mmCIF file of C-alpha atoms in Angstrom:
data_model
loop_
_atom_site.group_PDB
_atom_site.id
_atom_site.type_symbol
_atom_site.label_atom_id
_atom_site.label_comp_id
_atom_site.label_asym_id
_atom_site.label_seq_id
_atom_site.Cartn_x
_atom_site.Cartn_y
_atom_site.Cartn_z
ATOM 1 C CA ASP A 433 -12.473 24.562 21.104
ATOM 2 C CA THR A 434 -12.402 27.894 19.286
ATOM 3 C CA VAL A 435 -14.945 27.726 16.485
ATOM 4 C CA VAL A 436 -14.072 29.492 13.241
ATOM 5 C CA THR A 437 -16.901 30.211 10.809
ATOM 6 C CA GLN A 438 -16.437 31.318 7.212
ATOM 7 C CA SER A 439 -18.883 32.821 4.767
ATOM 8 C CA PRO A 440 -19.829 32.365 2.078
ATOM 9 C CA LEU A 441 -18.970 28.710 1.521
ATOM 10 C CA SER A 442 -19.211 29.134 -2.245
ATOM 11 C CA LEU A 443 -18.166 32.256 -4.129
ATOM 12 C CA PRO A 444 -18.655 32.471 -7.904
ATOM 13 C CA VAL A 445 -16.717 35.461 -9.237
ATOM 14 C CA THR A 446 -16.254 37.046 -12.652
ATOM 15 C CA LEU A 447 -12.638 37.318 -13.795
ATOM 16 C CA GLY A 448 -11.215 40.711 -12.918
ATOM 17 C CA GLN A 449 -13.846 41.385 -10.281
ATOM 18 C CA PRO A 450 -13.209 41.603 -6.527
ATOM 19 C CA ALA A 451 -13.985 38.854 -4.012
ATOM 20 C CA SER A 452 -14.355 38.931 -0.266
ATOM 21 C CA ILE A 453 -14.440 36.133 2.308
ATOM 22 C CA SER A 454 -15.493 36.606 5.902
ATOM 23 C CA CYS A 455 -14.133 34.700 8.904
ATOM 24 C CA ARG A 456 -15.499 34.901 12.424
ATOM 25 C CA SER A 457 -13.990 33.377 15.547
ATOM 26 C CA SER A 458 -15.919 32.357 18.667
ATOM 27 C CA GLN A 459 -13.203 33.980 20.805
ATOM 28 C CA SER A 460 -10.886 36.933 20.442
ATOM 29 C CA LEU A 461 -7.655 35.976 18.708
ATOM 30 C CA VAL A 462 -5.600 38.724 20.311
ATOM 31 C CA TYR A 463 -2.726 37.410 22.385
ATOM 32 C CA SER A 464 -1.038 39.116 25.323
ATOM 33 C CA ASP A 465 1.897 40.011 23.030
ATOM 34 C CA GLY A 466 -0.479 42.272 21.095
ATOM 35 C CA ASN A 467 -0.508 40.081 17.985
ATOM 36 C CA THR A 468 -3.649 38.544 16.520
ATOM 37 C CA TYR A 469 -3.167 34.951 15.377
ATOM 38 C CA LEU A 470 -5.344 34.577 12.311
ATOM 39 C CA ASN A 471 -3.975 33.040 9.098
ATOM 40 C CA TRP A 472 -5.406 32.596 5.618
ATOM 41 C CA PHE A 473 -4.582 29.661 3.352
ATOM 42 C CA GLN A 474 -5.276 28.873 -0.292
ATOM 43 C CA GLN A 475 -5.667 25.298 -1.529
ATOM 44 C CA ARG A 476 -5.706 24.928 -5.290
ATOM 45 C CA PRO A 477 -7.292 21.758 -6.716
ATOM 46 C CA GLY A 478 -5.058 18.758 -6.090
ATOM 47 C CA GLN A 479 -2.454 20.743 -4.169
ATOM 48 C CA SER A 480 -1.348 21.215 -0.585
ATOM 49 C CA PRO A 481 -2.514 24.349 1.190
ATOM 50 C CA ARG A 482 -0.364 27.452 0.918
ATOM 51 C CA ARG A 483 -0.330 30.264 3.447
ATOM 52 C CA LEU A 484 -1.250 33.656 2.010
ATOM 53 C CA ILE A 485 -1.648 35.859 5.072
ATOM 54 C CA TYR A 486 -0.481 35.611 8.683
ATOM 55 C CA GLN A 487 -1.432 37.647 11.730
ATOM 56 C CA VAL A 488 -4.480 39.110 9.981
ATOM 57 C CA SER A 489 -2.817 41.271 7.357
ATOM 58 C CA ASN A 490 0.784 40.242 6.647
ATOM 59 C CA ARG A 491 1.240 38.809 3.171
ATOM 60 C CA ASP A 492 3.661 35.921 2.808
ATOM 61 C CA SER A 493 6.585 36.161 0.435
ATOM 62 C CA GLY A 494 5.559 35.617 -3.170
ATOM 63 C CA VAL A 495 1.858 36.228 -2.580
ATOM 64 C CA PRO A 496 0.417 38.676 -5.123
ATOM 65 C CA ASP A 497 -0.598 42.031 -3.712
ATOM 66 C CA ARG A 498 -4.160 41.557 -4.963
ATOM 67 C CA PHE A 499 -4.622 39.481 -1.787
ATOM 68 C CA SER A 500 -5.172 41.437 1.409
ATOM 69 C CA GLY A 501 -6.336 40.632 4.912
ATOM 70 C CA SER A 502 -8.011 42.817 7.476
ATOM 71 C CA GLY A 503 -9.983 42.679 10.687
ATOM 72 C CA SER A 504 -9.546 42.555 14.422
ATOM 73 C CA GLY A 505 -10.635 40.661 17.513
ATOM 74 C CA THR A 506 -13.095 38.088 16.202
ATOM 75 C CA ASP A 507 -13.972 39.343 12.705
ATOM 76 C CA PHE A 508 -11.690 39.064 9.713
ATOM 77 C CA THR A 509 -11.799 39.408 5.944
ATOM 78 C CA LEU A 510 -9.750 38.178 3.011
ATOM 79 C CA LYS A 511 -10.073 40.247 -0.135
ATOM 80 C CA ILE A 512 -8.959 39.561 -3.675
ATOM 81 C CA SER A 513 -8.954 42.855 -5.525
ATOM 82 C CA ARG A 514 -9.224 41.356 -9.031
ATOM 83 C CA VAL A 515 -9.790 37.625 -9.327
ATOM 84 C CA GLU A 516 -7.584 35.733 -11.784
ATOM 85 C CA ALA A 517 -8.055 32.209 -13.121
ATOM 86 C CA GLU A 518 -5.243 30.893 -10.899
ATOM 87 C CA ASP A 519 -7.179 31.990 -7.786
ATOM 88 C CA VAL A 520 -9.706 29.168 -8.193
ATOM 89 C CA GLY A 521 -9.712 26.871 -5.183
ATOM 90 C CA LEU A 522 -10.546 26.625 -1.509
ATOM 91 C CA TYR A 523 -9.698 29.329 0.992
ATOM 92 C CA TYR A 524 -9.420 28.647 4.715
ATOM 93 C CA CYS A 525 -8.956 30.911 7.675
ATOM 94 C CA MET A 526 -7.264 29.402 10.697
ATOM 95 C CA GLN A 527 -6.944 30.563 14.278
ATOM 96 C CA ALA A 528 -3.485 29.908 15.704
ATOM 97 C CA LEU A 529 -4.027 31.195 19.238
ATOM 98 C CA ASN A 530 -5.788 28.397 21.112
ATOM 99 C CA TRP A 531 -5.012 24.704 20.852
ATOM 100 C CA PRO A 532 -6.385 22.919 18.972
ATOM 101 C CA TRP A 533 -5.770 25.393 16.164
ATOM 102 C CA THR A 534 -8.917 25.360 14.089
ATOM 103 C CA PHE A 535 -9.824 26.093 10.493
ATOM 104 C CA GLY A 536 -12.964 27.496 8.987
ATOM 105 C CA GLN A 537 -15.029 25.210 6.777
ATOM 106 C CA GLY A 538 -13.445 26.616 3.622
ATOM 107 C CA THR A 539 -14.769 28.895 0.893
ATOM 108 C CA ARG A 540 -14.748 27.613 -2.669
ATOM 109 C CA VAL A 541 -13.863 30.345 -5.162
ATOM 110 C CA GLU A 542 -14.892 29.584 -8.718
ATOM 111 C CA ILE A 543 -15.122 31.540 -11.938
ATOM 112 C CA LYS A 544 -18.598 32.379 -13.216
ATOM 113 C CA GLU B 1041 14.707 26.523 0.853
ATOM 114 C CA VAL B 1042 12.249 24.912 3.264
ATOM 115 C CA GLN B 1043 11.289 21.380 2.277
ATOM 116 C CA LEU B 1044 8.890 18.962 3.940
ATOM 117 C CA VAL B 1045 8.482 15.464 2.492
ATOM 118 C CA GLU B 1046 6.054 13.010 4.055
ATOM 119 C CA THR B 1047 6.245 9.233 3.683
ATOM 120 C CA GLY B 1048 4.663 6.219 5.307
ATOM 121 C CA GLY B 1049 1.033 6.359 4.250
ATOM 122 C CA GLY B 1050 -0.880 3.388 2.909
ATOM 123 C CA LEU B 1051 -3.779 1.011 3.384
ATOM 124 C CA ILE B 1052 -4.155 -0.367 6.896
ATOM 125 C CA GLN B 1053 -6.835 -2.432 8.606
ATOM 126 C CA PRO B 1054 -8.895 -1.004 11.478
ATOM 127 C CA GLY B 1055 -7.018 -1.447 14.751
ATOM 128 C CA GLY B 1056 -3.662 -1.424 13.009
ATOM 129 C CA SER B 1057 -0.664 0.869 13.373
ATOM 130 C CA LEU B 1058 1.258 3.079 10.988
ATOM 131 C CA ARG B 1059 4.196 5.430 11.349
ATOM 132 C CA LEU B 1060 4.399 8.568 9.224
ATOM 133 C CA SER B 1061 7.662 10.415 8.631
ATOM 134 C CA CYS B 1062 8.335 13.946 7.466
ATOM 135 C CA ALA B 1063 11.831 14.822 6.291
ATOM 136 C CA ALA B 1064 12.455 18.496 6.991
ATOM 137 C CA SER B 1065 15.258 20.624 5.617
ATOM 138 C CA GLY B 1066 16.117 24.255 5.064
ATOM 139 C CA PHE B 1067 15.300 25.453 8.575
ATOM 140 C CA THR B 1068 16.053 24.716 12.230
ATOM 141 C CA VAL B 1069 13.440 22.266 13.464
ATOM 142 C CA SER B 1070 14.346 22.751 17.118
ATOM 143 C CA GLN B 1071 13.356 26.416 16.785
ATOM 144 C CA SER B 1072 10.094 25.764 14.929
ATOM 145 C CA TYR B 1073 6.541 24.601 15.373
ATOM 146 C CA MET B 1074 6.110 21.238 13.635
ATOM 147 C CA SER B 1075 2.581 19.961 13.091
ATOM 148 C CA TRP B 1076 0.470 17.238 11.552
ATOM 149 C CA VAL B 1077 -2.700 18.360 9.817
ATOM 150 C CA ARG B 1078 -5.117 15.958 8.156
ATOM 151 C CA GLN B 1079 -7.792 16.279 5.531
ATOM 152 C CA ALA B 1080 -10.417 13.586 5.162
ATOM 153 C CA PRO B 1081 -11.631 12.956 1.577
ATOM 154 C CA GLY B 1082 -13.640 15.951 0.410
ATOM 155 C CA LYS B 1083 -13.459 17.554 3.848
ATOM 156 C CA GLY B 1084 -11.717 20.433 5.563
ATOM 157 C CA LEU B 1085 -8.476 20.700 7.512
ATOM 158 C CA GLU B 1086 -7.909 19.402 11.045
ATOM 159 C CA CYS B 1087 -4.814 20.072 13.180
ATOM 160 C CA ILE B 1088 -4.211 16.870 15.115
ATOM 161 C CA SER B 1089 -0.820 17.338 16.777
ATOM 162 C CA PHE B 1090 2.154 19.631 17.113
ATOM 163 C CA ILE B 1091 5.527 19.727 18.778
ATOM 164 C CA SER B 1092 7.019 23.033 19.822
ATOM 165 C CA GLY B 1093 10.644 24.048 19.498
ATOM 166 C CA ASP B 1094 11.270 23.160 23.136
ATOM 167 C CA GLY B 1095 9.745 19.724 22.656
ATOM 168 C CA ARG B 1096 6.295 20.129 24.183
ATOM 169 C CA THR B 1097 3.629 18.020 22.475
ATOM 170 C CA PHE B 1098 -0.067 18.634 21.972
ATOM 171 C CA TYR B 1099 -2.876 16.494 20.580
ATOM 172 C CA ALA B 1100 -6.426 16.960 19.407
ATOM 173 C CA ASP B 1101 -9.021 15.003 21.382
ATOM 174 C CA SER B 1102 -9.755 12.915 18.284
ATOM 175 C CA VAL B 1103 -6.278 11.309 18.409
ATOM 176 C CA LYS B 1104 -5.191 11.701 22.035
ATOM 177 C CA GLY B 1105 -3.994 8.425 23.506
ATOM 178 C CA ARG B 1106 -3.672 6.798 20.067
ATOM 179 C CA PHE B 1107 -1.174 8.999 18.181
ATOM 180 C CA THR B 1108 2.302 10.111 19.254
ATOM 181 C CA ILE B 1109 4.318 12.922 17.689
ATOM 182 C CA SER B 1110 8.092 13.002 17.931
ATOM 183 C CA ARG B 1111 11.086 14.358 16.110
ATOM 184 C CA ASP B 1112 14.682 13.458 15.452
ATOM 185 C CA ASP B 1113 16.880 16.518 15.020
ATOM 186 C CA SER B 1114 20.162 14.855 15.823
ATOM 187 C CA LYS B 1115 21.492 15.666 12.351
ATOM 188 C CA SER B 1116 22.327 19.314 11.842
ATOM 189 C CA THR B 1117 21.289 19.492 8.187
ATOM 190 C CA LYS B 1118 18.165 17.358 8.174
ATOM 191 C CA SER B 1119 15.522 16.549 10.740
ATOM 192 C CA THR B 1120 12.585 14.163 10.744
ATOM 193 C CA LEU B 1121 9.143 14.530 12.257
ATOM 194 C CA PHE B 1122 7.205 11.369 13.077
ATOM 195 C CA LEU B 1123 3.601 10.469 13.782
ATOM 196 C CA GLN B 1124 3.054 7.049 15.337
ATOM 197 C CA MET B 1125 -0.588 6.104 14.784
ATOM 198 C CA ASN B 1126 -2.060 3.209 16.769
ATOM 199 C CA SER B 1127 -5.576 1.776 17.051
ATOM 200 C CA LEU B 1128 -6.491 3.230 13.678
ATOM 201 C CA ARG B 1129 -10.142 3.739 12.824
ATOM 202 C CA ALA B 1130 -12.010 4.252 9.559
ATOM 203 C CA GLU B 1131 -12.483 7.915 10.482
ATOM 204 C CA ASP B 1132 -8.697 8.378 10.490
ATOM 205 C CA THR B 1133 -8.724 7.972 6.703
ATOM 206 C CA ALA B 1134 -7.244 11.193 5.335
ATOM 207 C CA ILE B 1135 -4.337 12.902 3.664
ATOM 208 C CA TYR B 1136 -1.822 13.680 6.394
ATOM 209 C CA TYR B 1137 0.227 16.830 5.937
ATOM 210 C CA CYS B 1138 3.370 17.797 7.773
ATOM 211 C CA ALA B 1139 3.501 21.552 8.401
ATOM 212 C CA ALA B 1140 6.008 23.941 9.938
ATOM 213 C CA ASP B 1141 6.575 27.524 10.946
ATOM 214 C CA THR B 1142 9.720 29.181 12.262
ATOM 215 C CA GLY B 1143 7.582 32.090 13.449
ATOM 216 C CA ASP B 1144 4.710 32.423 15.906
ATOM 217 C CA SER B 1145 1.860 31.888 13.462
ATOM 218 C CA LYS B 1146 2.200 28.098 13.916
ATOM 219 C CA ILE B 1147 1.742 26.910 10.303
ATOM 220 C CA ARG B 1148 3.440 28.298 7.222
ATOM 221 C CA CYS B 1149 4.935 25.603 4.995
ATOM 222 C CA TRP B 1150 3.298 22.332 4.046
ATOM 223 C CA GLY B 1151 4.489 19.033 2.655
ATOM 224 C CA GLN B 1152 2.813 17.297 -0.259
ATOM 225 C CA GLY B 1153 0.845 14.997 2.044
ATOM 226 C CA THR B 1154 0.597 11.225 2.411
ATOM 227 C CA LEU B 1155 -2.651 9.287 2.155
ATOM 228 C CA VAL B 1156 -3.705 6.970 4.958
ATOM 229 C CA THR B 1157 -6.626 4.650 4.250
ATOM 230 C CA VAL B 1158 -8.081 2.629 7.111
ATOM 231 C CA SER B 1159 -10.259 -0.124 5.722
ATOM 232 C CA SER B 1160 -10.758 -3.845 5.919
#
């Protein structure tokens, strides 16, 4: 299976400050169609996950522009430019290239 | 608007069977990836099965041979995704989410989840 590793697993952040989460895949996530199949999800406490970013850097509809994704090949990053209280929760990256699709362990974002 | 509503969870004894349903609306199921993702208590997310638009099915090793995914898209306005779970084990205890994507990124929208508890 493709192993996806996130860091850090816990991220205390001051309101209004930036946050960054790293995601590394054990295999390249570039497909023959030229797309890279790496998604980012947010799971607020007590809620279902919600997709924020697909194919590395494309923001889903309704996602605030303070969220951005970047990276290539096997190394990816999710950035929050200025953390707000509603951003508290777990963040997962997920590779959608090789079955079984696999998630990182999750990064817990909390307010300091 | 895309909607996914799971039902069918509950408390079941080890070795028992359960059938989960996911009512899907607002998109064309036969042109979408439809998946089941589970989350054990306090744990991360695990993709256990999906069915492609053309009907191909895939399973994680942890459920292969015990779980069966299927769909009923005979009604034009509403379709249902199923997960037949047999030979249930304590380690199958989790919230089971139905998920879908009309694009190539496999998972976009999620249901609210249904809790399955396997315990004697």
